[in-house]
Short mmCIF file of C-alpha atoms in Angstrom, two decimals:
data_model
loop_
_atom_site.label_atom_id
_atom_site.label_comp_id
_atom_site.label_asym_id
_atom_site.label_seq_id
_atom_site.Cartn_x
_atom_site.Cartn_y
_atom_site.Cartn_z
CA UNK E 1 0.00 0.00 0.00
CA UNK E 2 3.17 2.49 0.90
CA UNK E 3 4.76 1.59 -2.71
CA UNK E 4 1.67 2.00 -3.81
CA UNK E 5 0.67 5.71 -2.99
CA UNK E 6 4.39 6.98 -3.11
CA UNK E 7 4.07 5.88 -6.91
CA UNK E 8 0.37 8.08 -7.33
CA UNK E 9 1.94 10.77 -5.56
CA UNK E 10 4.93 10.80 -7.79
CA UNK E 11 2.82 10.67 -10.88
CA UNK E 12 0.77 13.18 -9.70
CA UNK E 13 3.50 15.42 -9.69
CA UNK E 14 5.23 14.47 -13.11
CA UNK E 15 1.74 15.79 -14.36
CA UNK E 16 1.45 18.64 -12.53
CA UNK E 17 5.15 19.71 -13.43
CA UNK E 18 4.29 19.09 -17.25
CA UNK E 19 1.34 20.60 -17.56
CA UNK E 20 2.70 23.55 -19.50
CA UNK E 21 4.07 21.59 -21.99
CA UNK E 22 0.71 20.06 -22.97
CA UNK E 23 -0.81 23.10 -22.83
CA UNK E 24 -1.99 25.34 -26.74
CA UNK E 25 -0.74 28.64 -27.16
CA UNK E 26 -3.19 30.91 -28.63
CA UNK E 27 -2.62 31.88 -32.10
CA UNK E 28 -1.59 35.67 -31.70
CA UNK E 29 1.71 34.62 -29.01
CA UNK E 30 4.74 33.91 -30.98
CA UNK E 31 5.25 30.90 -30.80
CA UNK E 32 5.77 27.74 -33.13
CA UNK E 33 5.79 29.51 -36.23
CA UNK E 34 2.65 31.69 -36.03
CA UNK E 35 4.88 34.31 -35.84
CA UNK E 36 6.02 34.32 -39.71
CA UNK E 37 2.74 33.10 -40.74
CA UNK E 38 0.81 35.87 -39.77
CA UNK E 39 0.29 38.54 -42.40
CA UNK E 40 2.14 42.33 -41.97
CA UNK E 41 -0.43 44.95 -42.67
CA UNK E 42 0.68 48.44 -42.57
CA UNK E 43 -1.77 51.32 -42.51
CA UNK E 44 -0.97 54.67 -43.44
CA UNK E 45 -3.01 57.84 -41.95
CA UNK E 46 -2.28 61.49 -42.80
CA UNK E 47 -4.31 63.73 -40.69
CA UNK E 48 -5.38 67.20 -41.97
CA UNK E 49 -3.30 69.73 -39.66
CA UNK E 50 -5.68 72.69 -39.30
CA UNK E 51 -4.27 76.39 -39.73
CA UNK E 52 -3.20 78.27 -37.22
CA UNK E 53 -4.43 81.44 -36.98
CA UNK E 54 -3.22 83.64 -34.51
CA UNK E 55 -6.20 85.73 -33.09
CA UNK E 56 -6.38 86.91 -29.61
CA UNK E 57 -9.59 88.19 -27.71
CA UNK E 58 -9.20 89.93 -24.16
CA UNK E 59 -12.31 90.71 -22.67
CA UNK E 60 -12.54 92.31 -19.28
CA UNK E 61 -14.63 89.70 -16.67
CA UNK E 62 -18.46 90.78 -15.66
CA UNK E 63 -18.15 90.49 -11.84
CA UNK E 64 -21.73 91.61 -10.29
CA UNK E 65 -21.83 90.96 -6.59
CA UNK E 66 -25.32 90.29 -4.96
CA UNK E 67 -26.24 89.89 -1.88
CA UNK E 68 -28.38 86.55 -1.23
CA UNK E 69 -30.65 86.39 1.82
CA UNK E 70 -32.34 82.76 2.13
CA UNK E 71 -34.98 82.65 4.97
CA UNK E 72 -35.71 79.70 6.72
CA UNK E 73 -36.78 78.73 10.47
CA UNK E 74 -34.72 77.71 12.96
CA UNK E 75 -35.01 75.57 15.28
CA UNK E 76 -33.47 74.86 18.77
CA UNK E 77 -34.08 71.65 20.91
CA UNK E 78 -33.37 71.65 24.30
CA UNK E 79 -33.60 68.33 26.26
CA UNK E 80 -36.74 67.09 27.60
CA UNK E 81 -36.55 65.73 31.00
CA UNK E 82 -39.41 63.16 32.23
CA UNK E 83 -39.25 62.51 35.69
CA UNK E 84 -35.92 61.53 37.49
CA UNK E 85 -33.02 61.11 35.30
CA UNK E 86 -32.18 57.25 35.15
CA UNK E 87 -28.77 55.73 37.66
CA UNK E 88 -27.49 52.99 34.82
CA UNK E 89 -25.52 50.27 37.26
CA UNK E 90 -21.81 49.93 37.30
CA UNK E 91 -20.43 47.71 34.20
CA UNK E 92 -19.64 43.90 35.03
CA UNK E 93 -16.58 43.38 33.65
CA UNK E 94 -15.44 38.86 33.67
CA UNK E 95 -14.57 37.84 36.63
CA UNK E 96 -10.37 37.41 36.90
CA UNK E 97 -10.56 33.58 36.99
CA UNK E 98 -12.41 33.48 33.90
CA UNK E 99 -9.52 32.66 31.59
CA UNK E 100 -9.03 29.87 34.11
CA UNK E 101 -12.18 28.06 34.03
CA UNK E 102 -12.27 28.60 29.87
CA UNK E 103 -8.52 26.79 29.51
CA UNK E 104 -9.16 23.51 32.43
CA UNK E 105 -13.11 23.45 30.43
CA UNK E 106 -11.01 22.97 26.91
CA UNK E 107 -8.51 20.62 28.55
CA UNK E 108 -11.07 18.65 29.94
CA UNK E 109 -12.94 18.43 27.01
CA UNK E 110 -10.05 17.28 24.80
CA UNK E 111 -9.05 14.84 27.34
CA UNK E 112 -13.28 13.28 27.12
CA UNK E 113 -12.82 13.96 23.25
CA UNK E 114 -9.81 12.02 22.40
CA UNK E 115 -11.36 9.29 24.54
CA UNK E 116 -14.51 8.96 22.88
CA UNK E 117 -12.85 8.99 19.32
CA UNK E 118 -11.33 6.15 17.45
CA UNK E 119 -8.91 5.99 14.57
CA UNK E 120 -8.50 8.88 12.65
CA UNK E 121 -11.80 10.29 13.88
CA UNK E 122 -9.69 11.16 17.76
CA UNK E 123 -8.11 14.67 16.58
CA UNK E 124 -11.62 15.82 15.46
CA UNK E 125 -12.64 14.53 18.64
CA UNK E 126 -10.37 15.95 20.32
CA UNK E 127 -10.77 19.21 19.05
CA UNK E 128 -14.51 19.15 18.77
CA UNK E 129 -14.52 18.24 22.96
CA UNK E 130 -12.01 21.05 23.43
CA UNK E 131 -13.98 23.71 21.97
CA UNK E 132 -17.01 22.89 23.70
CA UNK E 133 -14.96 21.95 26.96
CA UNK E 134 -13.90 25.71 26.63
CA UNK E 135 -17.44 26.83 25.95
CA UNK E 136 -18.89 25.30 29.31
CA UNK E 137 -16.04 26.08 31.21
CA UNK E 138 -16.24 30.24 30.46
CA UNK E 139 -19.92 29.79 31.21
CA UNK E 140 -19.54 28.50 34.85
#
């Protein structure tokens, strides 16, 4: 079974190291020949230069000022007050052992994971029960 896969695996990678050789080039790269099959075509334009003609125009600039007056209501909100003002409590921030209970929840949960799984199913296990070892464990 060993000789067996080390010989796919080799394979594999024989064809994945010659895939550019099997692979077409499009017609317009240069490459086998299509470059000296392809036809030159060479296209002449003359463009019609207009004259020049050398006329100037200064004009002085119109400037009329104007005074704009836009009328429109304004308002001004001051804050409404209903009864007492409200006392919000003090934040709860997590408790210092927290990080504690979270790491000996995962590490209990890998340890009941990688029990209950078999073969190459034990790292999911193991991870699976470590995660939700963690989970419980930050919750206590």
């Amino acid at each position: 079974m060993n000789a067996r896969m080390t010989i796919f695996t080799l394979a594999t990678g024989a064809l994945f190291a010659a895939q550019p050789a099997f692979a077409d080039h499009a017609r317009w790269t240069p490459a086998h020949g299509h470059r000296y099959q392809r036809e030159q075509v060479i296209v002449v334009q003359q463009l019609h230069r207009p004259v020049a003609r050398e006329v100037v125009v200064v004009r002085q600039p119109v400037v009329v000022r104007r005074t704009v007056i836009v009328e429109r209501p304004v308002y001004i909100e001051r804050p409404v007050h209903h009864g007492m003002p409200h006392a919000y409590p003090a934040p709860v921030y997590a408790a210092p052992d927290q990080a504690l209970r979270t790491l000996g929840g995962a590490i209990i949960g890998a340890a009941i994971g990688s029990q209950v799984g078999h073969g190459n199913d034990r790292a999911a296990a193991t991870a699976i029960g470590a995660v939700v070892g963690g989970v419980i464990g930050s919750s206590l």
